[in-house]
Short mmCIF file of C-alpha atoms in Angstrom, two decimals:
data_model
loop_
_atom_site.label_atom_id
_atom_site.label_comp_id
_atom_site.label_asym_id
_atom_site.label_seq_id
_atom_site.Cartn_x
_atom_site.Cartn_y
_atom_site.Cartn_z
CA MET V 1 -174.47 28.38 74.10
CA THR V 2 -171.42 25.80 73.55
CA ARG V 3 -172.00 22.94 71.79
CA GLY V 4 -167.91 21.32 71.59
CA THR V 5 -165.60 22.25 69.40
CA VAL V 6 -165.46 20.78 65.62
CA HIS V 7 -161.74 20.56 63.54
CA LEU V 8 -161.45 21.55 60.36
CA ALA V 9 -158.57 20.12 58.80
CA VAL V 10 -156.63 23.06 56.62
CA TYR V 11 -153.65 22.08 53.99
CA ASP V 12 -152.10 23.55 50.91
CA THR V 13 -154.08 23.35 48.12
CA TYR V 14 -157.92 22.50 50.25
CA ALA V 15 -160.58 24.33 48.47
CA ASP V 16 -161.94 26.85 51.24
CA TRP V 17 -165.17 27.42 49.34
CA GLU V 18 -166.14 23.73 50.01
CA THR V 19 -166.92 24.44 54.23
CA GLY V 20 -167.83 28.04 54.17
CA HIS V 21 -171.46 27.16 54.98
CA THR V 22 -170.49 24.63 57.42
CA THR V 23 -168.48 26.31 59.46
CA ALA V 24 -170.03 29.69 59.44
CA HIS V 25 -173.44 28.23 60.23
CA LEU V 26 -171.69 26.24 62.92
CA THR V 27 -170.20 28.99 64.64
CA GLN V 28 -173.40 31.02 64.41
CA ASN V 29 -174.52 27.94 66.40
CA GLY V 30 -172.78 27.69 69.46
CA PHE V 31 -169.86 25.59 67.98
CA THR V 32 -166.24 25.78 68.41
CA VAL V 33 -164.43 25.88 65.38
CA LYS V 34 -160.00 25.22 65.05
CA THR V 35 -158.45 24.23 62.42
CA VAL V 36 -155.76 21.39 62.22
CA GLY V 37 -152.88 20.99 60.01
CA LEU V 38 -150.24 18.68 59.50
CA THR V 39 -148.35 21.10 61.33
CA THR V 40 -149.30 24.46 62.79
CA HIS V 41 -147.12 26.44 59.74
CA PRO V 42 -149.46 28.01 57.67
CA VAL V 43 -150.68 26.64 54.62
CA THR V 44 -151.86 28.13 51.83
CA THR V 45 -155.59 27.31 50.19
CA MET V 46 -157.21 27.29 46.75
CA GLY V 47 -158.05 30.48 46.66
CA GLY V 48 -154.65 31.70 48.32
CA VAL V 49 -155.51 32.17 51.97
CA ARG V 50 -153.29 31.84 54.40
CA VAL V 51 -154.46 29.64 57.15
CA GLN V 52 -152.44 29.08 60.73
CA PRO V 53 -153.76 25.93 61.89
CA ASP V 54 -154.72 26.05 65.58
CA LEU V 55 -153.48 22.64 66.12
CA ALA V 56 -151.28 19.94 64.63
CA LEU V 57 -152.90 16.40 63.67
CA VAL V 58 -150.90 14.45 65.90
CA ASP V 59 -152.36 16.18 68.78
CA LEU V 60 -156.06 15.80 67.54
CA ASP V 61 -157.76 12.88 69.54
CA PRO V 62 -161.32 12.63 68.72
CA ALA V 63 -162.60 12.72 72.11
CA ASP V 64 -162.34 16.56 72.10
CA SER V 65 -164.37 16.54 69.14
CA GLU V 66 -167.44 16.69 67.57
CA LEU V 67 -166.42 16.34 64.27
CA LEU V 68 -163.86 16.01 61.60
CA ILE V 69 -164.03 17.89 58.28
CA LEU V 70 -162.14 17.33 55.16
CA THR V 71 -162.32 19.46 52.56
CA GLY V 72 -161.20 18.88 48.79
CA ALA V 73 -157.05 19.73 47.59
CA THR V 74 -154.94 19.03 44.55
CA LEU V 75 -153.03 17.32 46.87
CA TRP V 76 -155.03 14.61 47.36
CA ASP V 77 -154.99 13.58 43.73
CA THR V 78 -151.31 13.99 43.97
CA GLY V 79 -149.42 11.95 46.33
CA ASP V 80 -149.82 10.74 50.03
CA VAL V 81 -149.41 13.89 51.92
CA LEU V 82 -152.47 13.89 52.91
CA SER V 83 -152.62 10.10 54.13
CA PRO V 84 -151.98 11.39 57.53
CA PHE V 85 -155.33 12.81 57.74
CA ALA V 86 -157.64 9.88 56.35
CA ALA V 87 -155.70 7.88 59.17
CA LYS V 88 -157.42 10.17 61.85
CA ALA V 89 -160.49 9.79 60.09
CA ARG V 90 -160.43 5.87 60.62
CA ALA V 91 -159.01 7.12 63.98
CA PHE V 92 -162.62 9.58 64.74
CA LEU V 93 -164.68 6.63 63.13
CA ASP V 94 -163.66 4.14 65.34
CA ALA V 95 -164.40 6.31 68.17
CA GLY V 96 -167.55 7.08 66.88
CA VAL V 97 -167.25 10.54 66.07
CA PRO V 98 -168.58 11.36 63.01
CA VAL V 99 -166.48 12.32 59.92
CA ALA V 100 -167.41 14.65 56.92
CA ALA V 101 -165.48 14.47 53.69
CA ILE V 102 -166.29 16.31 50.52
CA CYS V 103 -164.36 16.13 47.06
CA GLY V 104 -161.34 14.66 46.75
CA ALA V 105 -161.07 14.50 50.54
CA THR V 106 -163.26 11.21 49.68
CA ALA V 107 -160.87 10.02 47.64
CA GLY V 108 -158.03 10.16 50.84
CA LEU V 109 -161.12 8.02 52.43
CA ALA V 110 -161.67 5.50 50.18
CA ARG V 111 -157.54 5.10 49.75
CA GLU V 112 -157.80 4.59 53.63
CA GLY V 113 -160.52 1.42 52.87
CA LEU V 114 -163.16 3.73 55.10
CA LEU V 115 -166.03 3.93 52.29
CA ASP V 116 -165.60 -0.06 50.98
CA ASP V 117 -168.60 -0.92 53.33
CA ARG V 118 -170.42 2.64 53.80
CA ALA V 119 -172.97 4.28 51.75
CA HIS V 120 -171.31 7.00 50.08
CA THR V 121 -171.18 9.84 46.94
CA SER V 122 -168.38 12.14 45.82
CA ALA V 123 -167.81 13.49 42.59
CA VAL V 124 -168.23 11.12 40.19
CA SER V 125 -168.62 6.98 40.64
CA PHE V 126 -165.05 6.84 38.00
CA TYR V 127 -163.72 9.20 40.58
CA LEU V 128 -163.47 7.14 43.29
CA ALA V 129 -163.27 3.65 41.11
CA ALA V 130 -159.47 4.83 40.22
CA THR V 131 -158.77 4.40 43.31
CA GLY V 132 -158.65 0.84 43.14
CA TYR V 133 -161.14 0.82 46.38
CA LYS V 134 -163.63 -2.03 46.94
CA GLY V 135 -166.44 0.28 48.46
CA GLY V 136 -168.11 0.74 44.43
CA ASP V 137 -171.19 -0.85 45.21
CA HIS V 138 -171.80 1.34 47.97
CA TYR V 139 -171.39 4.85 45.54
CA VAL V 140 -174.89 6.76 45.91
CA ASP V 141 -175.27 8.93 42.85
CA ALA V 142 -176.48 11.72 45.36
CA ASP V 143 -175.86 15.43 46.57
CA ALA V 144 -174.68 14.05 49.82
CA VAL V 145 -174.58 11.04 51.96
CA THR V 146 -174.82 10.08 55.12
CA ASP V 147 -174.13 6.61 56.74
CA GLY V 148 -174.07 6.21 60.40
CA ASP V 149 -170.92 8.75 61.78
CA LEU V 150 -170.06 9.55 58.03
CA ILE V 151 -170.96 12.13 55.60
CA THR V 152 -169.99 12.43 52.19
CA ALA V 153 -170.71 15.08 49.53
CA GLY V 154 -169.31 16.42 45.83
CA PRO V 155 -167.29 19.04 45.22
CA THR V 156 -170.59 20.90 43.57
CA GLU V 157 -172.11 20.23 47.12
CA PRO V 158 -171.29 22.69 49.82
CA VAL V 159 -174.61 23.49 50.79
CA ALA V 160 -176.00 19.80 50.61
CA PHE V 161 -172.84 18.51 52.06
CA ALA V 162 -173.60 21.34 55.43
CA ARG V 163 -177.20 20.52 55.74
CA GLU V 164 -175.56 16.95 56.14
CA VAL V 165 -173.68 17.96 58.95
CA PHE V 166 -176.05 20.08 60.76
CA ALA V 167 -178.43 17.33 60.79
CA ARG V 168 -175.50 15.08 62.12
CA LEU V 169 -174.70 17.48 65.04
CA GLY V 170 -178.59 18.35 65.26
CA VAL V 171 -177.93 22.35 64.36
CA TYR V 172 -181.25 22.32 62.78
CA GLU V 173 -183.75 19.68 62.39
CA GLY V 174 -187.15 19.01 60.19
CA GLU V 175 -188.98 21.73 58.91
CA LYS V 176 -185.70 24.89 60.29
CA LEU V 177 -183.34 22.04 58.12
CA ASP V 178 -185.06 21.99 55.27
CA ALA V 179 -185.82 26.07 54.94
CA TRP V 180 -182.27 26.35 55.89
CA TYR V 181 -181.14 23.87 52.87
CA ARG V 182 -184.03 26.07 50.26
CA LEU V 183 -182.48 29.22 51.48
CA PHE V 184 -178.81 28.60 50.52
CA HIS V 185 -179.58 26.22 48.26
CA ASP V 186 -182.63 27.46 45.98
CA SER V 187 -182.71 31.20 47.29
CA ASP V 188 -186.25 30.58 47.97
CA PRO V 189 -187.39 33.77 49.82
CA ALA V 190 -190.09 31.49 52.06
CA ALA V 191 -187.68 29.72 53.62
CA TYR V 192 -186.16 32.42 55.68
CA GLU V 193 -189.28 33.42 57.52
CA VAL V 194 -189.55 29.50 58.42
CA LEU V 195 -185.77 29.45 59.57
CA ASN V 196 -186.09 32.92 61.09
CA GLY V 197 -189.68 32.66 62.51
#
């Protein structure tokens, strides 16, 4: 079953381990994952993997996507080079298309003003406070948070991040969603039977 396209933002220093569960299980469940870069020139992840983006950010239309995923990267904290991705996240949210941001990408969204009025999380509250954003009262100390079309997570929670994406896109629901999380987060062997039964 084909379920649409999810776009994964890729840029130099992006934290490649943060979205492995998410993209693997989306693909296994009928989604197409396409990478989007500032340009179509290759980028190098934090893990040293070279990635050739499928398309340039300027060519990404929210109408062609089910979700935009933004990962952490050292570049989120060293200047404005990634700010076009935060601006694109605004376009997605304005169009009613979900955005999922983990780790440093949450700081990019904070600078863009996208966390000012939405429940969210990140690494720690003071990390986002350093951006000067106005959303501190909406910070939730949790593994991952979904507020409507926005999903956020801290850098140590790629499994919880994936769980929230799956719930938002209807990949797994109810008992199966819980079983998936218990299998991959808690290594609970009983969850395997629920998930695959």
